[in-house]
PDB file of C-alpha atoms in Angstrom:
ATOM      1  CA  MET S   1     -10.571  33.112 -29.932  1.00 52.00           C
ATOM      2  CA  ASP S   2      -7.737  30.408 -29.773  1.00 61.00           C
ATOM      3  CA  SER S   3      -9.316  27.007 -30.864  1.00 84.00           C
ATOM      4  CA  PHE S   4     -10.960  25.696 -33.962  1.00 81.00           C
ATOM      5  CA  ALA S   5     -13.764  24.658 -32.947  1.00 83.00           C
ATOM      6  CA  LYS S   6     -15.225  28.203 -31.823  1.00 86.00           C
ATOM      7  CA  ALA S   7     -13.717  29.929 -35.155  1.00 86.00           C
ATOM      8  CA  LEU S   8     -15.829  26.480 -37.240  1.00 84.00           C
ATOM      9  CA  GLN S   9     -18.460  27.554 -35.479  1.00 87.00           C
ATOM     10  CA  GLU S  10     -18.458  31.706 -35.207  1.00 86.00           C
ATOM     11  CA  ILE S  11     -17.993  31.947 -39.556  1.00 86.00           C
ATOM     12  CA  GLN S  12     -20.871  29.437 -39.873  1.00 87.00           C
ATOM     13  CA  LEU S  13     -22.740  32.050 -38.479  1.00 88.00           C
ATOM     14  CA  LYS S  14     -22.087  34.477 -41.068  1.00 86.00           C
ATOM     15  CA  GLU S  15     -22.643  37.512 -39.114  1.00 89.00           C
ATOM     16  CA  TYR S  16     -19.356  39.991 -39.286  1.00 90.00           C
ATOM     17  CA  ASP S  17     -18.247  42.378 -42.284  1.00 90.00           C
ATOM     18  CA  PHE S  18     -14.454  40.444 -41.760  1.00 89.00           C
ATOM     19  CA  TYR S  19     -13.033  37.987 -41.034  1.00 92.00           C
ATOM     20  CA  LEU S  20      -9.661  37.859 -39.029  1.00 92.00           C
ATOM     21  CA  LEU S  21      -8.395  34.530 -38.852  1.00 91.00           C
ATOM     22  CA  ASP S  22      -5.324  33.136 -36.681  1.00 90.00           C
ATOM     23  CA  ASP S  23      -3.095  31.178 -39.118  1.00 88.00           C
ATOM     24  CA  ASN S  24      -2.183  28.859 -37.076  1.00 86.00           C
ATOM     25  CA  LEU S  25      -5.966  28.017 -34.376  1.00 82.00           C
ATOM     26  CA  GLY S  26      -4.042  26.144 -31.512  1.00 79.00           C
ATOM     27  CA  ASP S  27      -5.405  22.355 -32.757  1.00 83.00           C
ATOM     28  CA  GLY S  28      -6.339  23.586 -36.729  1.00 85.00           C
ATOM     29  CA  LEU S  29      -5.491  25.410 -39.358  1.00 87.00           C
ATOM     30  CA  GLY S  30      -7.196  29.181 -40.302  1.00 88.00           C
ATOM     31  CA  ILE S  31      -6.437  28.597 -43.526  1.00 91.00           C
ATOM     32  CA  ASP S  32      -8.982  25.360 -43.386  1.00 91.00           C
ATOM     33  CA  ILE S  33     -11.562  27.966 -41.844  1.00 91.00           C
ATOM     34  CA  LEU S  34     -11.089  30.054 -44.710  1.00 93.00           C
ATOM     35  CA  ARG S  35     -11.560  27.468 -47.163  1.00 92.00           C
ATOM     36  CA  LYS S  36     -14.665  25.702 -44.977  1.00 91.00           C
ATOM     37  CA  GLY S  37     -16.009  29.734 -45.175  1.00 91.00           C
ATOM     38  CA  ARG S  38     -15.761  29.988 -48.486  1.00 93.00           C
ATOM     39  CA  GLU S  39     -17.673  27.084 -49.187  1.00 93.00           C
ATOM     40  CA  ILE S  40     -20.066  27.750 -47.562  1.00 91.00           C
ATOM     41  CA  GLY S  41     -20.534  31.085 -48.860  1.00 90.00           C
ATOM     42  CA  ILE S  42     -18.943  33.880 -47.874  1.00 91.00           C
ATOM     43  CA  ASN S  43     -17.788  36.624 -49.791  1.00 90.00           C
ATOM     44  CA  LYS S  44     -16.984  39.140 -46.746  1.00 92.00           C
ATOM     45  CA  PRO S  45     -13.180  40.075 -46.707  1.00 93.00           C
ATOM     46  CA  ILE S  46     -11.399  37.226 -44.783  1.00 94.00           C
ATOM     47  CA  ILE S  47      -7.637  38.029 -43.786  1.00 94.00           C
ATOM     48  CA  ILE S  48      -5.144  35.602 -42.585  1.00 93.00           C
ATOM     49  CA  LEU S  49      -3.187  36.394 -39.737  1.00 93.00           C
ATOM     50  CA  THR S  50       0.660  34.937 -39.340  1.00 91.00           C
ATOM     51  CA  ALA S  51       3.488  35.285 -36.833  1.00 89.00           C
ATOM     52  CA  LEU S  52       5.713  33.615 -39.591  1.00 84.00           C
ATOM     53  CA  GLU S  53       6.269  34.347 -42.654  1.00 83.00           C
ATOM     54  CA  ASN S  54       5.462  31.062 -45.481  1.00 83.00           C
ATOM     55  CA  ARG S  55       5.195  32.368 -48.949  1.00 89.00           C
ATOM     56  CA  GLU S  56       4.306  28.422 -50.299  1.00 89.00           C
ATOM     57  CA  ARG S  57       1.353  29.284 -47.551  1.00 87.00           C
ATOM     58  CA  ASP S  58       0.263  32.798 -48.184  1.00 89.00           C
ATOM     59  CA  LEU S  59      -0.089  31.713 -51.730  1.00 92.00           C
ATOM     60  CA  ARG S  60      -2.256  28.669 -51.238  1.00 92.00           C
ATOM     61  CA  ALA S  61      -4.733  31.451 -49.142  1.00 92.00           C
ATOM     62  CA  MET S  62      -4.580  34.014 -51.777  1.00 92.00           C
ATOM     63  CA  THR S  63      -5.777  30.554 -53.628  1.00 93.00           C
ATOM     64  CA  LEU S  64      -7.975  29.268 -51.696  1.00 93.00           C
ATOM     65  CA  GLY S  65     -10.280  32.523 -51.430  1.00 93.00           C
ATOM     66  CA  ALA S  66      -8.280  34.951 -48.954  1.00 95.00           C
ATOM     67  CA  ASP S  67      -8.360  38.595 -49.635  1.00 94.00           C
ATOM     68  CA  ASP S  68      -4.994  39.195 -47.184  1.00 93.00           C
ATOM     69  CA  TYR S  69      -1.795  37.279 -45.089  1.00 93.00           C
ATOM     70  CA  LEU S  70      -0.325  38.878 -43.279  1.00 93.00           C
ATOM     71  CA  GLN S  71       2.725  38.521 -40.549  1.00 92.00           C
ATOM     72  CA  LYS S  72       1.135  39.493 -37.413  1.00 92.00           C
ATOM     73  CA  SER S  73       4.479  41.930 -36.745  1.00 89.00           C
ATOM     74  CA  HIS S  74       3.499  44.365 -39.239  1.00 87.00           C
ATOM     75  CA  LEU S  75       0.077  44.454 -38.236  1.00 89.00           C
ATOM     76  CA  ALA S  76       0.560  47.961 -37.708  1.00 87.00           C
ATOM     77  CA  ILE S  77       1.817  49.664 -41.016  1.00 86.00           C
ATOM     78  CA  THR S  78      -0.493  46.997 -43.052  1.00 91.00           C
ATOM     79  CA  LEU S  79      -3.605  45.708 -40.915  1.00 91.00           C
ATOM     80  CA  GLU S  80      -5.462  49.047 -42.674  1.00 90.00           C
ATOM     81  CA  ARG S  81      -4.612  49.473 -45.440  1.00 91.00           C
ATOM     82  CA  SER S  82      -5.211  45.661 -45.667  1.00 93.00           C
ATOM     83  CA  LEU S  83      -9.197  46.529 -44.311  1.00 92.00           C
ATOM     84  CA  ARG S  84     -10.336  49.622 -46.864  1.00 92.00           C
ATOM     85  CA  TYR S  85      -8.436  47.100 -49.731  1.00 94.00           C
ATOM     86  CA  SER S  86     -10.180  44.549 -49.017  1.00 93.00           C
ATOM     87  CA  TYR S  87     -13.464  45.656 -48.496  1.00 92.00           C
ATOM     88  CA  GLU S  88     -13.384  47.879 -51.573  1.00 94.00           C
ATOM     89  CA  LYS S  89     -13.191  44.626 -53.343  1.00 93.00           C
ATOM     90  CA  TYR S  90     -15.853  42.953 -51.139  1.00 93.00           C
ATOM     91  CA  ASN S  91     -17.824  46.042 -52.422  1.00 94.00           C
ATOM     92  CA  VAL S  92     -16.580  45.758 -56.464  1.00 96.00           C
ATOM     93  CA  LYS S  93     -16.874  42.024 -56.500  1.00 93.00           C
ATOM     94  CA  ASN S  94     -20.221  42.401 -54.542  1.00 93.00           C
ATOM     95  CA  ASP S  95     -21.725  45.574 -56.905  1.00 96.00           C
ATOM     96  CA  LEU S  96     -20.370  43.358 -60.514  1.00 96.00           C
ATOM     97  CA  THR S  97     -22.312  40.218 -58.605  1.00 95.00           C
ATOM     98  CA  LEU S  98     -26.076  42.126 -58.673  1.00 95.00           C
ATOM     99  CA  ARG S  99     -25.421  44.340 -62.169  1.00 96.00           C
ATOM    100  CA  GLU S 100     -24.668  40.211 -63.929  1.00 95.00           C
ATOM    101  CA  GLU S 101     -27.831  39.000 -62.033  1.00 95.00           C
ATOM    102  CA  ARG S 102     -29.826  42.526 -63.529  1.00 95.00           C
ATOM    103  CA  TYR S 103     -28.873  42.245 -66.957  1.00 93.00           C
ATOM    104  CA  ARG S 104     -29.073  37.654 -66.668  1.00 94.00           C
ATOM    105  CA  ASN S 105     -32.954  38.188 -65.789  1.00 94.00           C
ATOM    106  CA  LEU S 106     -33.050  40.762 -68.560  1.00 94.00           C
ATOM    107  CA  PHE S 107     -31.115  38.029 -70.936  1.00 93.00           C
ATOM    108  CA  GLU S 108     -34.004  35.314 -69.360  1.00 93.00           C
ATOM    109  CA  ARG S 109     -36.901  36.817 -69.425  1.00 94.00           C
ATOM    110  CA  SER S 110     -37.018  39.309 -72.858  1.00 94.00           C
ATOM    111  CA  ILE S 111     -39.862  39.404 -74.893  1.00 94.00           C
ATOM    112  CA  ASP S 112     -36.760  39.594 -77.929  1.00 94.00           C
ATOM    113  CA  ALA S 113     -34.975  36.621 -78.816  1.00 94.00           C
ATOM    114  CA  ILE S 114     -31.119  37.840 -78.117  1.00 94.00           C
ATOM    115  CA  THR S 115     -28.159  35.364 -78.580  1.00 93.00           C
ATOM    116  CA  ILE S 116     -25.088  36.142 -77.567  1.00 93.00           C
ATOM    117  CA  VAL S 117     -21.970  35.135 -80.220  1.00 93.00           C
ATOM    118  CA  ASP S 118     -18.127  35.275 -79.205  1.00 91.00           C
ATOM    119  CA  THR S 119     -15.381  37.288 -81.480  1.00 92.00           C
ATOM    120  CA  SER S 120     -15.176  33.346 -83.991  1.00 92.00           C
ATOM    121  CA  PHE S 121     -18.902  34.328 -84.754  1.00 91.00           C
ATOM    122  CA  ILE S 122     -19.491  31.016 -81.972  1.00 91.00           C
ATOM    123  CA  ILE S 123     -23.140  31.074 -80.256  1.00 92.00           C
ATOM    124  CA  SER S 124     -21.926  30.793 -75.877  1.00 91.00           C
ATOM    125  CA  GLU S 125     -25.577  31.681 -75.303  1.00 93.00           C
ATOM    126  CA  VAL S 126     -29.121  32.112 -76.177  1.00 94.00           C
ATOM    127  CA  ASN S 127     -33.056  32.856 -74.375  1.00 93.00           C
ATOM    128  CA  VAL S 128     -35.271  31.972 -74.195  1.00 93.00           C
ATOM    129  CA  ALA S 129     -37.401  33.593 -76.889  1.00 94.00           C
ATOM    130  CA  MET S 130     -34.841  32.633 -79.457  1.00 93.00           C
ATOM    131  CA  SER S 131     -35.295  28.741 -78.888  1.00 93.00           C
ATOM    132  CA  ASN S 132     -39.561  29.229 -79.065  1.00 92.00           C
ATOM    133  CA  LEU S 133     -38.537  31.535 -82.293  1.00 92.00           C
ATOM    134  CA  PHE S 134     -37.076  28.580 -84.196  1.00 91.00           C
ATOM    135  CA  HIS S 135     -39.718  26.149 -81.827  1.00 92.00           C
ATOM    136  CA  CYS S 136     -36.699  24.427 -80.575  1.00 89.00           C
ATOM    137  CA  GLU S 137     -34.769  23.621 -77.156  1.00 88.00           C
ATOM    138  CA  THR S 138     -32.324  26.452 -76.458  1.00 84.00           C
ATOM    139  CA  LYS S 139     -29.691  23.829 -76.752  1.00 85.00           C
ATOM    140  CA  ASP S 140     -30.040  23.194 -79.691  1.00 86.00           C
ATOM    141  CA  LEU S 141     -28.994  26.087 -81.017  1.00 87.00           C
ATOM    142  CA  LEU S 142     -25.835  26.142 -79.300  1.00 86.00           C
TER     143      LEU S 142
END
């Protein structure tokens, strides 16, 4: 699609497994669509395609959450690999998020008192059961 407004409308639908964004959409920049996509919670791979090499914009896109920034002149060589790597990275991140949620629920809902300390023995977290054991607020134990 060649319109910034149309790309913005499409990304807000959150319907796709991958997003390939042209860096120059005529009336806007793909990097702005990238930013909006990440702001609204799209965690699927987003790859920016560009006609011109621009290291500064490449680094900015990666900082904003692009999975890759590819030159159109090299797509025959790089696109398949980039899609494969980006999707694998998405799957790993998604799996990690699910595991974090599972362990967070175990921590928060446990009837056993649990304290998390760092390597300097500084308490970073306590669960509700620990607060109940000491009859105080969780924040008072940190």
